[in-house]
Amino acid sequence: MTTDKKGNESTNNIKKINKKGIILTSILVISIIGASFIVWFLPSENIQNSGMSNMTISFLDPNDTLTSVNSQFLLLQNEVQDQINYAKANSVNETYISDVINVSIIQNNELMQTLLNGQPNQSLMPNYVELMNNLRDYSLYLQNVKNITSNSLNMSQDLKNLGNNSGLHQLSVL
């Protein structure tokens, strides 16, 4: 009889250990799964952006996309022109104009991406192509300004020459 009690006690101990092991394993698995989902809830603004922000706007109507990109493009051109005029009139350091141009290049690329996602119909296609060509030309212009200002010994004089020689002008859109 003593062996039966010992046998029952050892099986009860094994069952208790198994229950504890299952509970502990379940808690660990749930914790790991829960921690992996926390990543989805963290705000993405805390992560440093290494390039494009992927902030393209999507519209259901291709005409709305065209209108929005066109108005944003005109605003971008005006702002860049204002900043270049400010840099011409004032002695600003190279990093100021470089930062302005770099941000403008990113914004211009985002406008191009938005336009690419616009899904125009046949009647809007010529306007999309024209605006895309203008965005591309403006991107080349911004690269030219960036190259001039980054290699410049006298940045304000080079910016004045850029305005005089390259025909610094607003691209006509639509």
CSV table of N, CA and C in Angstrom, one decimal:
chain,number,residue,atom,x,y,z
A,1,MET,N,0.8,-1.2,0.0
A,1,MET,CA,0.0,0.0,0.0
A,1,MET,C,0.8,1.3,0.0
A,2,THR,N,2.0,1.2,0.6
A,2,THR,CA,2.8,2.3,0.6
A,2,THR,C,3.3,2.7,-0.8
A,3,THR,N,3.5,1.7,-1.6
A,3,THR,CA,4.0,2.0,-2.9
A,3,THR,C,2.9,2.6,-3.8
A,4,ASP,N,1.6,2.3,-3.5
A,4,ASP,CA,0.5,2.9,-4.2
A,4,ASP,C,0.4,4.4,-3.9
A,5,LYS,N,0.6,4.7,-2.6
A,5,LYS,CA,0.6,6.1,-2.2
A,5,LYS,C,1.7,6.9,-2.9
A,6,LYS,N,2.9,6.3,-2.9
A,6,LYS,CA,4.0,7.0,-3.5
A,6,LYS,C,3.8,7.1,-5.0
A,7,GLY,N,3.2,6.1,-5.6
A,7,GLY,CA,2.9,6.2,-7.1
A,7,GLY,C,1.9,7.2,-7.4
A,8,ASN,N,0.9,7.4,-6.6
A,8,ASN,CA,-0.1,8.4,-6.8
A,8,ASN,C,0.4,9.8,-6.5
A,9,GLU,N,1.3,9.9,-5.5
A,9,GLU,CA,1.9,11.2,-5.2
A,9,GLU,C,2.8,11.6,-6.3
A,10,SER,N,3.6,10.7,-6.9
A,10,SER,CA,4.5,11.1,-8.0
A,10,SER,C,3.7,11.4,-9.2
A,11,THR,N,2.6,10.8,-9.5
A,11,THR,CA,1.8,11.1,-10.7
A,11,THR,C,1.1,12.5,-10.5
A,12,ASN,N,0.7,12.7,-9.2
A,12,ASN,CA,0.1,14.0,-8.9
A,12,ASN,C,1.1,15.1,-9.1
A,13,ASN,N,2.3,14.9,-8.6
A,13,ASN,CA,3.4,15.9,-8.8
A,13,ASN,C,3.7,16.1,-10.2
A,14,ILE,N,3.7,15.1,-11.0
A,14,ILE,CA,4.0,15.2,-12.5
A,14,ILE,C,2.9,16.0,-13.1
A,15,LYS,N,1.6,15.8,-12.7
A,15,LYS,CA,0.5,16.5,-13.3
A,15,LYS,C,0.6,18.0,-12.9
A,16,LYS,N,1.0,18.3,-11.6
A,16,LYS,CA,1.1,19.7,-11.2
A,16,LYS,C,2.2,20.4,-12.0
A,17,ILE,N,3.3,19.6,-12.2
A,17,ILE,CA,4.5,20.2,-12.9
A,17,ILE,C,4.0,20.4,-14.4
A,18,ASN,N,3.3,19.5,-15.0
A,18,ASN,CA,2.8,19.7,-16.3
A,18,ASN,C,1.9,20.9,-16.4
A,19,LYS,N,1.0,21.1,-15.5
A,19,LYS,CA,0.1,22.2,-15.5
A,19,LYS,C,0.9,23.5,-15.4
A,20,LYS,N,1.8,23.5,-14.5
A,20,LYS,CA,2.7,24.7,-14.3
A,20,LYS,C,3.4,25.0,-15.6
A,21,GLY,N,4.0,24.0,-16.2
A,21,GLY,CA,4.7,24.2,-17.4
A,21,GLY,C,3.9,24.7,-18.6
A,22,ILE,N,2.7,24.1,-18.7
A,22,ILE,CA,1.7,24.6,-19.7
A,22,ILE,C,1.3,26.0,-19.5
A,23,ILE,N,1.0,26.4,-18.2
A,23,ILE,CA,0.6,27.7,-17.9
A,23,ILE,C,1.8,28.7,-18.2
A,24,LEU,N,3.0,28.3,-17.7
A,24,LEU,CA,4.2,29.2,-18.0
A,24,LEU,C,4.5,29.3,-19.4
A,25,THR,N,4.4,28.3,-20.2
A,25,THR,CA,4.6,28.3,-21.6
A,25,THR,C,3.6,29.2,-22.3
A,26,SER,N,2.3,29.1,-21.9
A,26,SER,CA,1.3,29.9,-22.5
A,26,SER,C,1.5,31.3,-22.2
A,27,ILE,N,1.9,31.7,-21.0
A,27,ILE,CA,2.1,33.1,-20.7
A,27,ILE,C,3.3,33.6,-21.5
A,28,LEU,N,4.3,32.9,-21.7
A,28,LEU,CA,5.5,33.3,-22.5
A,28,LEU,C,5.1,33.5,-24.0
A,29,VAL,N,4.3,32.6,-24.5
A,29,VAL,CA,3.9,32.7,-25.9
A,29,VAL,C,3.0,33.9,-26.1
A,30,ILE,N,2.0,34.1,-25.2
A,30,ILE,CA,1.1,35.3,-25.3
A,30,ILE,C,1.9,36.6,-25.1
A,31,SER,N,2.9,36.6,-24.2
A,31,SER,CA,3.8,37.8,-24.1
A,31,SER,C,4.6,38.1,-25.3
A,32,ILE,N,5.1,37.1,-26.0
A,32,ILE,CA,5.9,37.3,-27.2
A,32,ILE,C,5.0,37.8,-28.3
A,33,ILE,N,3.8,37.2,-28.5
A,33,ILE,CA,2.9,37.6,-29.5
A,33,ILE,C,2.4,39.0,-29.2
A,34,GLY,N,2.1,39.3,-28.0
A,34,GLY,CA,1.7,40.7,-27.6
A,34,GLY,C,2.7,41.7,-27.9
A,35,ALA,N,4.0,41.4,-27.6
A,35,ALA,CA,5.1,42.3,-27.8
A,35,ALA,C,5.3,42.6,-29.3
A,36,SER,N,5.1,41.5,-30.1
A,36,SER,CA,5.3,41.7,-31.5
A,36,SER,C,4.2,42.7,-32.1
A,37,PHE,N,3.0,42.7,-31.5
A,37,PHE,CA,1.9,43.5,-32.0
A,37,PHE,C,2.1,45.0,-31.5
A,38,ILE,N,2.9,45.2,-30.5
A,38,ILE,CA,3.1,46.6,-30.0
A,38,ILE,C,3.8,47.4,-31.1
A,39,VAL,N,4.6,46.8,-31.9
A,39,VAL,CA,5.3,47.5,-33.0
A,39,VAL,C,4.3,48.2,-33.9
A,40,TRP,N,3.1,47.6,-34.1
A,40,TRP,CA,2.1,48.2,-35.0
A,40,TRP,C,1.5,49.4,-34.4
A,41,PHE,N,1.6,49.6,-33.0
A,41,PHE,CA,0.9,50.7,-32.4
A,41,PHE,C,1.9,51.8,-32.1
A,42,LEU,N,3.2,51.6,-32.3
A,42,LEU,CA,4.1,52.7,-32.1
A,42,LEU,C,4.0,53.7,-33.2
A,43,PRO,N,4.1,55.0,-32.8
A,43,PRO,CA,4.0,56.1,-33.9
A,43,PRO,C,5.2,56.1,-34.8
A,44,SER,N,5.0,56.2,-36.0
A,44,SER,CA,6.1,56.1,-37.0
A,44,SER,C,6.8,57.4,-37.0
A,45,GLU,N,6.4,58.5,-36.4
A,45,GLU,CA,7.1,59.8,-36.4
A,45,GLU,C,8.4,59.7,-35.6
A,46,ASN,N,8.5,58.7,-34.7
A,46,ASN,CA,9.7,58.6,-33.9
A,46,ASN,C,10.9,58.0,-34.7
A,47,ILE,N,10.6,57.4,-35.9
A,47,ILE,CA,11.6,56.8,-36.7
A,47,ILE,C,12.2,57.8,-37.6
A,48,GLN,N,13.5,57.9,-37.7
A,48,GLN,CA,14.1,58.8,-38.6
A,48,GLN,C,13.9,58.4,-40.0
A,49,ASN,N,13.5,59.3,-40.9
A,49,ASN,CA,13.3,59.0,-42.3
A,49,ASN,C,14.6,59.1,-43.0
A,50,SER,N,14.9,58.1,-43.8
A,50,SER,CA,16.1,58.1,-44.5
A,50,SER,C,15.9,58.5,-46.0
A,51,GLY,N,14.8,58.9,-46.4
A,51,GLY,CA,14.5,59.2,-47.8
A,51,GLY,C,13.1,59.8,-47.9
A,52,MET,N,12.5,59.2,-48.9
A,52,MET,CA,11.1,59.7,-49.2
A,52,MET,C,10.2,59.3,-48.0
A,53,SER,N,9.2,60.2,-47.8
A,53,SER,CA,8.2,60.0,-46.7
A,53,SER,C,7.0,59.1,-47.1
A,54,ASN,N,6.9,58.9,-48.4
A,54,ASN,CA,5.8,58.1,-48.9
A,54,ASN,C,4.4,58.7,-48.4
A,55,MET,N,4.3,60.0,-48.5
A,55,MET,CA,3.1,60.7,-48.2
A,55,MET,C,2.3,61.0,-49.4
A,56,THR,N,2.2,60.1,-50.3
A,56,THR,CA,1.4,60.4,-51.5
A,56,THR,C,0.0,60.4,-51.2
A,57,ILE,N,-0.8,61.3,-51.9
A,57,ILE,CA,-2.2,61.4,-51.7
A,57,ILE,C,-2.9,60.7,-52.7
A,58,SER,N,-3.9,60.0,-52.4
A,58,SER,CA,-4.7,59.2,-53.3
A,58,SER,C,-6.1,59.8,-53.4
A,59,PHE,N,-6.6,60.1,-54.6
A,59,PHE,CA,-7.9,60.6,-54.8
A,59,PHE,C,-8.7,59.5,-55.7
A,60,LEU,N,-10.0,59.5,-55.5
A,60,LEU,CA,-10.8,58.5,-56.3
A,60,LEU,C,-11.0,59.1,-57.7
A,61,ASP,N,-11.0,60.4,-57.8
A,61,ASP,CA,-11.2,61.0,-59.1
A,61,ASP,C,-9.9,61.5,-59.7
A,62,PRO,N,-9.5,61.0,-60.9
A,62,PRO,CA,-8.2,61.4,-61.5
A,62,PRO,C,-8.1,62.9,-61.7
A,63,ASN,N,-9.2,63.5,-61.9
A,63,ASN,CA,-9.2,65.0,-62.1
A,63,ASN,C,-8.9,65.7,-60.8
A,64,ASP,N,-9.3,65.2,-59.7
A,64,ASP,CA,-8.9,65.7,-58.4
A,64,ASP,C,-7.4,65.6,-58.2
A,65,THR,N,-6.9,64.4,-58.6
A,65,THR,CA,-5.5,64.2,-58.4
A,65,THR,C,-4.7,65.2,-59.3
A,66,LEU,N,-5.1,65.4,-60.5
A,66,LEU,CA,-4.4,66.3,-61.4
A,66,LEU,C,-4.5,67.8,-60.8
A,67,THR,N,-5.7,68.2,-60.4
A,67,THR,CA,-5.9,69.5,-59.8
A,67,THR,C,-5.0,69.7,-58.6
A,68,SER,N,-5.0,68.7,-57.7
A,68,SER,CA,-4.3,68.8,-56.4
A,68,SER,C,-2.8,68.9,-56.7
A,69,VAL,N,-2.3,68.0,-57.5
A,69,VAL,CA,-0.8,68.0,-57.8
A,69,VAL,C,-0.4,69.3,-58.5
A,70,ASN,N,-1.2,69.8,-59.4
A,70,ASN,CA,-0.9,71.0,-60.1
A,70,ASN,C,-0.9,72.2,-59.1
A,71,SER,N,-1.8,72.3,-58.2
A,71,SER,CA,-1.8,73.4,-57.2
A,71,SER,C,-0.6,73.3,-56.2
A,72,GLN,N,-0.3,72.1,-55.8
A,72,GLN,CA,0.8,71.9,-54.9
A,72,GLN,C,2.1,72.2,-55.7
A,73,PHE,N,2.2,71.8,-56.9
A,73,PHE,CA,3.4,72.1,-57.7
A,73,PHE,C,3.6,73.6,-57.8
A,74,LEU,N,2.5,74.4,-58.1
A,74,LEU,CA,2.7,75.8,-58.2
A,74,LEU,C,3.1,76.4,-56.8
A,75,LEU,N,2.6,75.9,-55.7
A,75,LEU,CA,3.0,76.4,-54.4
A,75,LEU,C,4.5,76.1,-54.2
A,76,LEU,N,4.9,74.9,-54.6
A,76,LEU,CA,6.3,74.5,-54.4
A,76,LEU,C,7.2,75.4,-55.2
A,77,GLN,N,6.8,75.7,-56.4
A,77,GLN,CA,7.6,76.6,-57.3
A,77,GLN,C,7.7,78.0,-56.6
A,78,ASN,N,6.6,78.5,-56.2
A,78,ASN,CA,6.6,79.8,-55.5
A,78,ASN,C,7.4,79.9,-54.3
A,79,GLU,N,7.3,78.8,-53.5
A,79,GLU,CA,8.1,78.8,-52.2
A,79,GLU,C,9.6,78.7,-52.5
A,80,VAL,N,10.0,77.9,-53.5
A,80,VAL,CA,11.4,77.8,-53.8
A,80,VAL,C,11.9,79.1,-54.4
A,81,GLN,N,11.1,79.7,-55.2
A,81,GLN,CA,11.5,81.0,-55.8
A,81,GLN,C,11.7,82.1,-54.7
A,82,ASP,N,10.8,82.1,-53.7
A,82,ASP,CA,10.9,83.0,-52.6
A,82,ASP,C,12.1,82.7,-51.8
A,83,GLN,N,12.4,81.5,-51.6
A,83,GLN,CA,13.6,81.1,-50.8
A,83,GLN,C,14.9,81.5,-51.6
A,84,ILE,N,14.9,81.3,-52.9
A,84,ILE,CA,16.1,81.7,-53.7
A,84,ILE,C,16.2,83.2,-53.7
A,85,ASN,N,15.1,83.9,-53.8
A,85,ASN,CA,15.2,85.4,-53.8
A,85,ASN,C,15.7,85.9,-52.4
A,86,TYR,N,15.3,85.2,-51.3
A,86,TYR,CA,15.7,85.5,-50.0
A,86,TYR,C,17.2,85.3,-49.9
A,87,ALA,N,17.7,84.2,-50.4
A,87,ALA,CA,19.1,83.8,-50.4
A,87,ALA,C,19.9,84.8,-51.2
A,88,LYS,N,19.4,85.3,-52.3
A,88,LYS,CA,20.1,86.3,-53.1
A,88,LYS,C,20.2,87.6,-52.4
A,89,ALA,N,19.2,88.0,-51.7
A,89,ALA,CA,19.1,89.3,-51.1
A,89,ALA,C,19.9,89.3,-49.7
A,90,ASN,N,20.0,88.2,-49.1
A,90,ASN,CA,20.6,88.1,-47.8
A,90,ASN,C,21.8,87.1,-47.9
A,91,SER,N,22.7,87.4,-47.0
A,91,SER,CA,23.8,86.4,-47.0
A,91,SER,C,23.4,85.2,-46.1
A,92,VAL,N,23.1,84.1,-46.7
A,92,VAL,CA,22.7,82.9,-46.0
A,92,VAL,C,23.8,81.9,-46.1
A,93,ASN,N,23.9,81.0,-45.2
A,93,ASN,CA,24.9,80.0,-45.3
A,93,ASN,C,24.5,78.9,-46.3
A,94,GLU,N,25.4,78.2,-46.7
A,94,GLU,CA,25.2,77.1,-47.7
A,94,GLU,C,24.2,76.1,-47.3
A,95,THR,N,24.2,75.7,-46.0
A,95,THR,CA,23.3,74.7,-45.6
A,95,THR,C,21.9,75.1,-45.6
A,96,TYR,N,21.6,76.4,-45.4
A,96,TYR,CA,20.2,76.9,-45.5
A,96,TYR,C,19.6,76.6,-46.9
A,97,ILE,N,20.3,77.1,-47.9
A,97,ILE,CA,19.7,76.9,-49.3
A,97,ILE,C,19.8,75.4,-49.7
A,98,SER,N,20.8,74.7,-49.2
A,98,SER,CA,20.9,73.3,-49.5
A,98,SER,C,19.7,72.5,-48.9
A,99,ASP,N,19.4,72.8,-47.6
A,99,ASP,CA,18.2,72.2,-47.0
A,99,ASP,C,16.9,72.5,-47.7
A,100,VAL,N,16.8,73.8,-48.1
A,100,VAL,CA,15.6,74.2,-48.9
A,100,VAL,C,15.5,73.3,-50.2
A,101,ILE,N,16.6,73.2,-50.9
A,101,ILE,CA,16.6,72.5,-52.2
A,101,ILE,C,16.3,71.0,-51.9
A,102,ASN,N,17.0,70.4,-50.9
A,102,ASN,CA,16.8,69.0,-50.6
A,102,ASN,C,15.3,68.7,-50.3
A,103,VAL,N,14.7,69.5,-49.5
A,103,VAL,CA,13.3,69.3,-49.1
A,103,VAL,C,12.4,69.5,-50.4
A,104,SER,N,12.7,70.5,-51.2
A,104,SER,CA,12.0,70.7,-52.4
A,104,SER,C,12.1,69.5,-53.4
A,105,ILE,N,13.2,68.9,-53.5
A,105,ILE,CA,13.4,67.8,-54.3
A,105,ILE,C,12.5,66.6,-53.8
A,106,ILE,N,12.5,66.4,-52.5
A,106,ILE,CA,11.7,65.3,-52.0
A,106,ILE,C,10.2,65.6,-52.2
A,107,GLN,N,9.8,66.9,-52.0
A,107,GLN,CA,8.4,67.2,-52.2
A,107,GLN,C,8.0,67.0,-53.7
A,108,ASN,N,8.9,67.5,-54.6
A,108,ASN,CA,8.6,67.3,-56.0
A,108,ASN,C,8.5,65.8,-56.4
A,109,ASN,N,9.4,65.0,-55.8
A,109,ASN,CA,9.3,63.5,-56.1
A,109,ASN,C,8.0,62.9,-55.6
A,110,GLU,N,7.5,63.4,-54.4
A,110,GLU,CA,6.3,62.9,-53.9
A,110,GLU,C,5.1,63.4,-54.8
A,111,LEU,N,5.2,64.6,-55.4
A,111,LEU,CA,4.2,65.0,-56.3
A,111,LEU,C,4.2,64.1,-57.6
A,112,MET,N,5.4,63.7,-58.0
A,112,MET,CA,5.5,62.8,-59.2
A,112,MET,C,4.8,61.5,-58.8
A,113,GLN,N,5.1,61.0,-57.6
A,113,GLN,CA,4.6,59.7,-57.2
A,113,GLN,C,3.0,59.7,-57.1
A,114,THR,N,2.5,60.8,-56.6
A,114,THR,CA,1.1,61.0,-56.5
A,114,THR,C,0.5,61.0,-57.9
A,115,LEU,N,1.1,61.7,-58.8
A,115,LEU,CA,0.6,61.7,-60.2
A,115,LEU,C,0.7,60.4,-60.8
A,116,LEU,N,1.7,59.6,-60.6
A,116,LEU,CA,1.8,58.3,-61.1
A,116,LEU,C,0.7,57.3,-60.6
A,117,ASN,N,0.2,57.6,-59.4
A,117,ASN,CA,-0.8,56.8,-58.8
A,117,ASN,C,-2.2,57.3,-59.2
A,118,GLY,N,-2.3,58.3,-60.0
A,118,GLY,CA,-3.6,59.0,-60.3
A,118,GLY,C,-4.6,58.2,-61.2
A,119,GLN,N,-4.1,57.3,-62.0
A,119,GLN,CA,-4.9,56.4,-62.9
A,119,GLN,C,-5.9,57.3,-63.7
A,120,PRO,N,-5.3,58.1,-64.6
A,120,PRO,CA,-6.1,59.0,-65.5
A,120,PRO,C,-6.8,58.2,-66.5
A,121,ASN,N,-7.9,58.8,-67.0
A,121,ASN,CA,-8.6,58.2,-68.1
A,121,ASN,C,-8.0,58.8,-69.4
A,122,GLN,N,-8.5,58.4,-70.5
A,122,GLN,CA,-7.9,58.8,-71.8
A,122,GLN,C,-7.9,60.3,-72.0
A,123,SER,N,-9.0,60.9,-71.6
A,123,SER,CA,-9.2,62.4,-71.8
A,123,SER,C,-8.2,63.2,-71.0
A,124,LEU,N,-7.8,62.7,-69.8
A,124,LEU,CA,-6.9,63.4,-68.9
A,124,LEU,C,-5.4,63.1,-69.2
A,125,MET,N,-5.2,62.0,-69.9
A,125,MET,CA,-3.8,61.6,-70.1
A,125,MET,C,-2.9,62.6,-70.7
A,126,PRO,N,-3.3,63.5,-71.6
A,126,PRO,CA,-2.3,64.5,-72.1
A,126,PRO,C,-2.0,65.5,-71.0
A,127,ASN,N,-2.9,65.8,-70.1
A,127,ASN,CA,-2.6,66.8,-69.0
A,127,ASN,C,-1.7,66.1,-68.0
A,128,TYR,N,-1.9,64.8,-67.7
A,128,TYR,CA,-1.0,64.1,-66.8
A,128,TYR,C,0.4,64.1,-67.4
A,129,VAL,N,0.5,63.8,-68.6
A,129,VAL,CA,1.9,63.7,-69.3
A,129,VAL,C,2.5,65.1,-69.2
A,130,GLU,N,1.8,66.1,-69.5
A,130,GLU,CA,2.3,67.5,-69.5
A,130,GLU,C,2.8,67.9,-68.1
A,131,LEU,N,2.0,67.6,-67.1
A,131,LEU,CA,2.3,67.9,-65.7
A,131,LEU,C,3.5,67.1,-65.3
A,132,MET,N,3.6,65.8,-65.7
A,132,MET,CA,4.7,64.9,-65.3
A,132,MET,C,6.0,65.5,-65.9
A,133,ASN,N,5.9,65.9,-67.2
A,133,ASN,CA,7.1,66.5,-67.8
A,133,ASN,C,7.5,67.7,-67.1
A,134,ASN,N,6.6,68.6,-66.7
A,134,ASN,CA,7.0,69.8,-65.9
A,134,ASN,C,7.6,69.5,-64.6
A,135,LEU,N,7.0,68.4,-63.9
A,135,LEU,CA,7.6,68.0,-62.7
A,135,LEU,C,9.0,67.5,-62.9
A,136,ARG,N,9.2,66.7,-63.9
A,136,ARG,CA,10.6,66.2,-64.2
A,136,ARG,C,11.5,67.3,-64.5
A,137,ASP,N,11.1,68.3,-65.4
A,137,ASP,CA,12.0,69.4,-65.7
A,137,ASP,C,12.3,70.2,-64.4
A,138,TYR,N,11.4,70.4,-63.6
A,138,TYR,CA,11.6,71.1,-62.3
A,138,TYR,C,12.6,70.4,-61.4
A,139,SER,N,12.4,69.1,-61.4
A,139,SER,CA,13.4,68.2,-60.7
A,139,SER,C,14.8,68.4,-61.2
A,140,LEU,N,15.0,68.5,-62.5
A,140,LEU,CA,16.3,68.7,-63.1
A,140,LEU,C,16.8,70.1,-62.7
A,141,TYR,N,15.9,71.1,-62.7
A,141,TYR,CA,16.2,72.5,-62.3
A,141,TYR,C,16.7,72.5,-60.9
A,142,LEU,N,16.0,71.8,-60.0
A,142,LEU,CA,16.4,71.8,-58.6
A,142,LEU,C,17.7,71.1,-58.4
A,143,GLN,N,18.0,70.0,-59.1
A,143,GLN,CA,19.3,69.4,-59.1
A,143,GLN,C,20.4,70.4,-59.5
A,144,ASN,N,20.1,71.1,-60.6
A,144,ASN,CA,21.1,72.1,-61.1
A,144,ASN,C,21.3,73.2,-60.0
A,145,VAL,N,20.3,73.7,-59.3
A,145,VAL,CA,20.5,74.6,-58.2
A,145,VAL,C,21.3,74.0,-57.1
A,146,LYS,N,21.0,72.8,-56.8
A,146,LYS,CA,21.7,72.1,-55.7
A,146,LYS,C,23.2,72.0,-56.1
A,147,ASN,N,23.5,71.6,-57.3
A,147,ASN,CA,24.9,71.5,-57.8
A,147,ASN,C,25.6,72.8,-57.7
A,148,ILE,N,25.0,73.8,-58.2
A,148,ILE,CA,25.6,75.2,-58.2
A,148,ILE,C,25.9,75.6,-56.8
A,149,THR,N,24.9,75.5,-55.9
A,149,THR,CA,25.1,76.0,-54.5
A,149,THR,C,26.1,75.1,-53.7
A,150,SER,N,26.1,73.8,-54.0
A,150,SER,CA,27.1,73.0,-53.2
A,150,SER,C,28.5,73.2,-53.7
A,151,ASN,N,28.7,73.6,-54.9
A,151,ASN,CA,30.1,73.8,-55.4
A,151,ASN,C,30.5,75.2,-55.5
A,152,SER,N,29.7,76.1,-54.9
A,152,SER,CA,29.9,77.5,-55.0
A,152,SER,C,30.8,78.1,-54.0
A,153,LEU,N,31.7,79.1,-54.4
A,153,LEU,CA,32.5,79.8,-53.5
A,153,LEU,C,31.7,81.1,-53.1
A,154,ASN,N,31.0,81.7,-54.1
A,154,ASN,CA,30.1,82.8,-53.8
A,154,ASN,C,28.7,82.5,-54.2
A,155,MET,N,28.0,81.9,-53.2
A,155,MET,CA,26.7,81.4,-53.5
A,155,MET,C,25.7,82.5,-53.9
A,156,SER,N,25.6,83.6,-53.2
A,156,SER,CA,24.6,84.6,-53.6
A,156,SER,C,24.9,85.1,-55.0
A,157,GLN,N,26.1,85.3,-55.4
A,157,GLN,CA,26.4,85.7,-56.8
A,157,GLN,C,26.0,84.6,-57.8
A,158,ASP,N,26.3,83.4,-57.5
A,158,ASP,CA,25.9,82.3,-58.4
A,158,ASP,C,24.4,82.2,-58.5
A,159,LEU,N,23.6,82.4,-57.4
A,159,LEU,CA,22.2,82.4,-57.4
A,159,LEU,C,21.7,83.5,-58.3
A,160,LYS,N,22.3,84.7,-58.2
A,160,LYS,CA,21.9,85.8,-59.1
A,160,LYS,C,22.1,85.5,-60.5
A,161,ASN,N,23.3,84.8,-60.8
A,161,ASN,CA,23.6,84.4,-62.2
A,161,ASN,C,22.6,83.3,-62.7
A,162,LEU,N,22.2,82.5,-61.7
A,162,LEU,CA,21.3,81.4,-62.1
A,162,LEU,C,20.0,82.0,-62.5
A,163,GLY,N,19.5,83.0,-61.8
A,163,GLY,CA,18.2,83.7,-62.1
A,163,GLY,C,18.3,84.4,-63.5
A,164,ASN,N,19.5,84.9,-63.8
A,164,ASN,CA,19.6,85.7,-65.0
A,164,ASN,C,19.9,84.8,-66.2
A,165,ASN,N,20.7,83.8,-66.1
A,165,ASN,CA,21.1,83.0,-67.2
A,165,ASN,C,20.2,81.8,-67.5
A,166,SER,N,19.6,81.2,-66.5
A,166,SER,CA,18.9,80.0,-66.8
A,166,SER,C,17.4,80.2,-67.0
A,167,GLY,N,17.0,81.5,-67.0
A,167,GLY,CA,15.6,81.8,-67.3
A,167,GLY,C,14.8,81.2,-66.1
A,168,LEU,N,15.1,81.6,-64.9
A,168,LEU,CA,14.4,81.1,-63.7
A,168,LEU,C,13.0,81.6,-63.9
A,169,HIS,N,12.1,80.7,-64.1
A,169,HIS,CA,10.7,81.0,-64.4
A,169,HIS,C,9.8,80.0,-63.9
A,170,GLN,N,8.5,80.3,-63.8
A,170,GLN,CA,7.5,79.4,-63.4
A,170,GLN,C,7.2,78.5,-64.6
A,171,LEU,N,7.1,77.3,-64.4
A,171,LEU,CA,6.7,76.4,-65.5
A,171,LEU,C,5.2,76.5,-65.7
A,172,SER,N,4.7,76.7,-66.9
A,172,SER,CA,3.3,76.7,-67.1
A,172,SER,C,2.7,75.3,-67.1
A,173,VAL,N,1.7,75.2,-66.3
A,173,VAL,CA,1.0,73.9,-66.1
A,173,VAL,C,-0.4,74.0,-66.5
A,174,LEU,N,-0.9,73.1,-67.3
A,174,LEU,CA,-2.3,73.0,-67.7
A,174,LEU,C,-2.6,74.2,-68.5
